[in-house]
Tab-separated table of C-alpha atoms and ligand atoms in Angstrom:
chain	number	residue	atom	x	y	z
A	1	MET	CA	-0.038	-0.050	-0.180
A	2	LYS	CA	1.268	3.478	-0.951
A	3	PRO	CA	1.717	5.493	2.276
A	4	GLY	CA	-0.717	8.344	3.202
A	5	PHE	CA	0.294	11.771	4.420
A	6	LEU	CA	-0.979	15.387	4.867
A	7	MET	CA	-0.523	17.831	2.066
A	8	VAL	CA	-1.088	21.488	2.795
A	9	VAL	CA	-2.040	23.647	-0.186
A	10	SER	CA	-1.832	27.404	0.139
A	11	GLY	CA	-1.484	30.484	-2.012
A	12	PRO	CA	-2.947	33.892	-2.359
A	13	ALA	CA	-6.593	34.407	-2.889
A	14	GLY	CA	-7.495	34.385	-6.707
A	15	VAL	CA	-4.556	32.033	-7.366
A	16	GLY	CA	-6.984	29.208	-8.402
A	17	LYS	CA	-6.060	26.825	-5.565
A	18	GLY	CA	-9.658	25.746	-5.107
A	19	THR	CA	-9.963	24.663	-8.739
A	20	LEU	CA	-6.640	22.804	-8.694
A	21	VAL	CA	-7.545	20.922	-5.347
A	22	SER	CA	-11.018	19.860	-6.533
A	23	GLU	CA	-9.523	18.656	-9.744
A	24	LEU	CA	-6.578	16.805	-8.007
A	25	ILE	CA	-9.269	15.130	-5.803
A	26	ARG	CA	-11.256	14.075	-8.948
A	27	LEU	CA	-8.429	12.622	-10.593
A	28	ASN	CA	-6.713	10.806	-7.782
A	29	GLU	CA	-8.620	8.407	-5.667
A	30	GLN	CA	-6.206	8.338	-2.908
A	31	THR	CA	-6.758	11.879	-2.148
A	32	LEU	CA	-9.323	13.367	0.355
A	33	LEU	CA	-10.348	16.904	1.006
A	34	SER	CA	-10.518	17.969	4.660
A	35	VAL	CA	-13.429	20.047	4.796
A	36	SER	CA	-12.743	23.367	7.047
A	37	ALA	CA	-15.218	25.094	9.232
A	38	THR	CA	-15.716	28.917	8.706
A	39	THR	CA	-17.809	31.815	9.920
A	40	ARG	CA	-17.517	33.330	6.340
A	41	ALA	CA	-20.917	33.462	4.438
A	42	PRO	CA	-21.402	30.927	1.860
A	43	ARG	CA	-20.585	32.244	-1.855
A	44	PRO	CA	-23.173	31.467	-4.582
A	45	GLY	CA	-23.239	27.741	-5.190
A	46	GLU	CA	-21.300	26.755	-2.112
A	47	GLU	CA	-22.882	24.139	0.182
A	48	ASP	CA	-22.691	23.278	3.660
A	49	GLY	CA	-20.353	20.468	4.252
A	50	VAL	CA	-19.014	20.446	0.743
A	51	GLN	CA	-16.583	23.521	0.320
A	52	TYR	CA	-16.936	24.309	4.184
A	53	TRP	CA	-18.867	23.540	7.272
A	54	PHE	CA	-20.680	26.948	7.671
A	55	LYS	CA	-20.859	28.088	11.248
A	56	ASP	CA	-21.922	31.184	13.306
A	57	ARG	CA	-19.215	32.659	15.605
A	58	GLN	CA	-20.493	31.111	18.632
A	59	SER	CA	-20.578	27.635	17.321
A	60	PHE	CA	-17.080	28.193	15.873
A	61	GLU	CA	-15.820	29.380	19.413
A	62	GLN	CA	-17.434	26.400	20.947
A	63	MET	CA	-15.534	24.155	18.570
A	64	ILE	CA	-12.428	25.786	19.706
A	65	HIS	CA	-13.178	25.447	23.348
A	66	GLU	CA	-13.976	21.714	22.709
A	67	ASP	CA	-10.505	21.021	20.995
A	68	GLN	CA	-12.520	20.126	17.832
A	69	LEU	CA	-9.972	21.849	15.570
A	70	LEU	CA	-6.327	21.061	14.727
A	71	GLU	CA	-5.775	24.699	14.038
A	72	TRP	CA	-7.618	27.878	13.284
A	73	VAL	CA	-7.065	31.428	12.437
A	74	GLU	CA	-8.967	34.535	11.937
A	75	TYR	CA	-8.481	35.747	8.314
A	76	CYS	CA	-10.086	39.011	6.792
A	77	GLY	CA	-12.624	39.049	9.823
A	78	ASN	CA	-13.684	35.500	9.621
A	79	TYR	CA	-12.802	32.346	11.523
A	80	TYR	CA	-11.436	29.368	9.535
A	81	GLY	CA	-10.284	26.161	11.162
A	82	THR	CA	-9.591	22.471	10.277
A	83	PRO	CA	-11.772	19.848	12.130
A	84	VAL	CA	-9.829	17.219	14.002
A	85	ASP	CA	-12.270	14.648	12.776
A	86	HIS	CA	-10.971	12.084	10.296
A	87	VAL	CA	-7.577	13.815	9.392
A	88	THR	CA	-5.093	11.512	11.236
A	89	ALA	CA	-7.235	8.332	10.823
A	90	SER	CA	-7.558	8.749	7.006
A	91	VAL	CA	-3.739	9.321	6.833
A	92	ALA	CA	-3.100	6.162	8.817
A	93	GLU	CA	-5.529	4.388	6.307
A	94	GLY	CA	-3.176	5.487	3.604
A	95	LYS	CA	-5.187	8.590	2.288
A	96	ILE	CA	-3.586	11.655	1.169
A	97	VAL	CA	-5.496	14.457	3.020
A	98	ILE	CA	-5.411	17.751	1.488
A	99	LEU	CA	-5.681	20.779	3.626
A	100	GLU	CA	-6.408	23.903	1.568
A	101	ILE	CA	-5.412	26.555	4.253
A	102	GLU	CA	-3.648	29.796	4.737
A	103	VAL	CA	-0.047	30.272	5.570
A	104	GLU	CA	-0.397	30.606	9.480
A	105	GLY	CA	-2.383	27.466	9.581
A	106	ALA	CA	-0.066	25.778	7.325
A	107	LEU	CA	3.021	26.454	9.659
A	108	ASN	CA	0.877	25.319	12.658
A	109	ILE	CA	0.122	22.130	10.947
A	110	ARG	CA	3.819	21.632	10.238
A	111	ARG	CA	4.456	22.069	13.935
A	112	ILE	CA	1.929	19.161	14.922
A	113	PHE	CA	2.955	17.081	11.889
A	114	PRO	CA	6.547	17.560	10.876
A	115	ASP	CA	5.831	14.934	7.985
A	116	ALA	CA	3.321	17.045	6.479
A	117	VAL	CA	4.104	18.381	2.851
A	118	LEU	CA	3.535	22.131	2.316
A	119	VAL	CA	2.730	23.170	-1.258
A	120	PHE	CA	2.452	26.857	-2.169
A	121	ILE	CA	0.560	27.737	-5.408
A	122	LEU	CA	1.920	30.559	-7.281
A	123	PRO	CA	0.324	32.917	-10.033
A	124	PRO	CA	2.236	33.162	-13.326
A	125	ASP	CA	3.016	36.742	-12.274
A	126	LEU	CA	1.787	39.580	-9.743
A	127	GLU	CA	-0.107	41.313	-12.451
A	128	THR	CA	-2.250	38.127	-13.266
A	129	LEU	CA	-3.138	37.783	-9.539
A	130	LYS	CA	-4.339	41.416	-9.397
A	131	LYS	CA	-6.503	40.897	-12.291
A	132	ARG	CA	-7.837	37.623	-11.023
A	133	LEU	CA	-8.462	39.117	-7.651
A	134	SER	CA	-10.678	42.117	-9.022
A	135	GLY	CA	-12.297	40.052	-11.639
A	136	ARG	CA	-13.886	37.414	-9.516
A	137	GLY	CA	-16.892	39.816	-8.924
A	138	THR	CA	-18.283	38.141	-6.006
A	139	GLU	CA	-16.559	40.461	-3.271
A	140	PRO	CA	-17.076	44.187	-2.486
A	141	GLU	CA	-14.108	46.766	-3.260
A	142	ASP	CA	-12.836	46.744	0.405
A	143	VAL	CA	-12.831	43.012	0.622
A	144	ILE	CA	-10.679	43.027	-2.685
A	145	TYR	CA	-8.348	45.662	-1.343
A	146	ARG	CA	-7.830	43.573	2.025
A	147	ARG	CA	-7.291	40.340	-0.139
A	148	LEU	CA	-4.661	42.117	-2.144
A	149	LYS	CA	-2.819	43.205	1.068
A	150	ARG	CA	-3.210	39.782	2.350
A	151	ALA	CA	-1.847	38.097	-0.859
A	152	GLU	CA	1.349	40.252	-0.565
A	153	GLU	CA	1.718	38.842	3.125
A	154	GLU	CA	1.017	35.574	2.184
A	155	LEU	CA	3.613	35.479	-0.681
A	156	SER	CA	6.192	36.561	1.921
A	157	PHE	CA	5.882	32.932	3.513
A	158	LEU	CA	6.873	31.230	0.300
A	159	SER	CA	10.387	30.251	1.662
A	160	ARG	CA	9.002	28.245	4.404
A	161	TYR	CA	7.022	25.713	2.037
A	162	ASP	CA	8.691	22.549	0.532
A	163	TYR	CA	7.296	23.013	-3.037
A	164	PHE	CA	5.785	25.496	-5.368
A	165	VAL	CA	3.370	24.892	-8.182
A	166	MET	CA	2.783	27.872	-10.686
A	167	ASN	CA	-0.643	27.641	-12.070
A	168	VAL	CA	-0.404	28.645	-15.536
A	169	SER	CA	-2.858	26.108	-16.806
A	170	ILE	CA	-4.923	23.760	-14.526
A	171	PRO	CA	-4.005	20.448	-16.142
A	172	GLN	CA	-0.254	21.181	-16.023
A	173	ALA	CA	-0.577	22.445	-12.338
A	174	VAL	CA	-2.482	19.272	-11.408
A	175	GLU	CA	0.172	17.197	-13.107
A	176	LYS	CA	2.734	18.995	-11.077
A	177	LEU	CA	0.714	18.102	-7.847
A	178	THR	CA	0.541	14.593	-8.907
A	179	LYS	CA	4.125	14.431	-9.269
A	180	ILE	CA	4.803	15.668	-5.959
A	181	ILE	CA	2.583	13.226	-4.320
A	182	ASP	CA	4.419	10.428	-6.230
A	183	ALA	CA	7.835	11.559	-5.160
A	184	GLU	CA	6.732	11.948	-1.524
A	185	GLN	CA	5.184	8.522	-1.640
A	186	ARG	CA	8.617	7.261	-2.633
A	187	ARG	CA	10.405	8.728	0.431
A	188	VAL	CA	12.263	5.934	2.157
A	189	ASN	CA	11.079	7.076	5.315
A	190	ARG	CA	7.530	6.874	4.499
A	191	ASN	CA	7.868	3.308	3.567
A	192	PRO	CA	9.299	1.418	6.852
A	193	GLU	CA	7.593	-2.018	5.552
A	194	LEU	CA	9.393	-1.844	2.260
A	195	VAL	CA	12.702	-1.070	4.114
A	196	GLN	CA	12.110	-3.978	6.265
A	197	ARG	CA	11.145	-6.348	3.381
A	198	PHE	CA	14.624	-5.749	1.810
A	199	GLN	CA	16.754	-6.099	4.733
A	200	VAL	CA	18.512	-9.339	4.145
A	201	VAL	CA	21.677	-9.021	6.127
B	1	LIG	P1	-11.993	31.613	1.146
B	1	LIG	O1	-12.810	32.567	2.045
B	1	LIG	O2	-11.431	32.494	0.091
B	1	LIG	O3	-12.588	30.485	0.881
B	1	LIG	O4	-10.599	31.411	2.089
B	1	LIG	C1	-9.853	32.300	2.629
B	1	LIG	C2	-8.728	31.653	3.155
B	1	LIG	O5	-8.759	30.970	4.203
B	1	LIG	C3	-7.975	30.849	1.989
B	1	LIG	O6	-6.445	31.128	1.665
B	1	LIG	C4	-8.180	29.444	2.546
B	1	LIG	O7	-7.194	28.605	1.981
B	1	LIG	C5	-8.090	29.764	3.861
B	1	LIG	N1	-8.613	28.406	4.656
B	1	LIG	C6	-9.599	27.780	4.484
B	1	LIG	N2	-9.919	26.956	5.459
B	1	LIG	C7	-8.920	27.048	6.364
B	1	LIG	C8	-8.644	26.415	7.514
B	1	LIG	O8	-9.426	25.459	8.008
B	1	LIG	N3	-7.548	26.956	8.259
B	1	LIG	C9	-6.843	28.005	7.885
B	1	LIG	N4	-5.960	28.210	8.545
B	1	LIG	N5	-7.079	28.586	6.663
B	1	LIG	C10	-8.247	28.108	5.947
């Protein structure tokens, strides 16, 4: 059995990481998305339990107090957090659990799980990112401005990540993510049974 692990995917808003992650999950049956909890309002088309578990602030704070979250942050005025639920059990069962989370959460995950793989999704260049951020059309001006500032901050965390994938085209970027998964599964330290099997002396 190929080993499972946690794969954190981050990148500034507007870089297309949501699309990449859903495509990766559609194509690779060993992968599984960790559905985060958030107090942000659902965007058109988003469903509870699919993109996020949508919570009010009180329920979210209760989750914090009851230790139901592996990590959580306040981002642009809303809470976001990773439910503990099935994460570790799924990894133990050989799943690649994908956490699509921002940079602070990513570093917290690394502290808890030093084996987690951190992947940063980059835009082809900064101009493209700015265009994508203003062009989404689903958010008011002040939100776009805050996200742009936040995008700059997030990019400053790039050096703390293990891999980058530049999102020039979706199929190419998904292929790169697949290659990262493949390489990580071939790490000798993720395969103790294989090491054991080949110890003849
Ligand atoms: P959005 O509101 O655009 O869906 O997400 C805003 C940011 O929150 C994105 O960078 C997304 O990756 C991040 N995010 C989503 N869920 C979580 C989570 O559970 N924990 C953390 N730390 N960040 C999250």
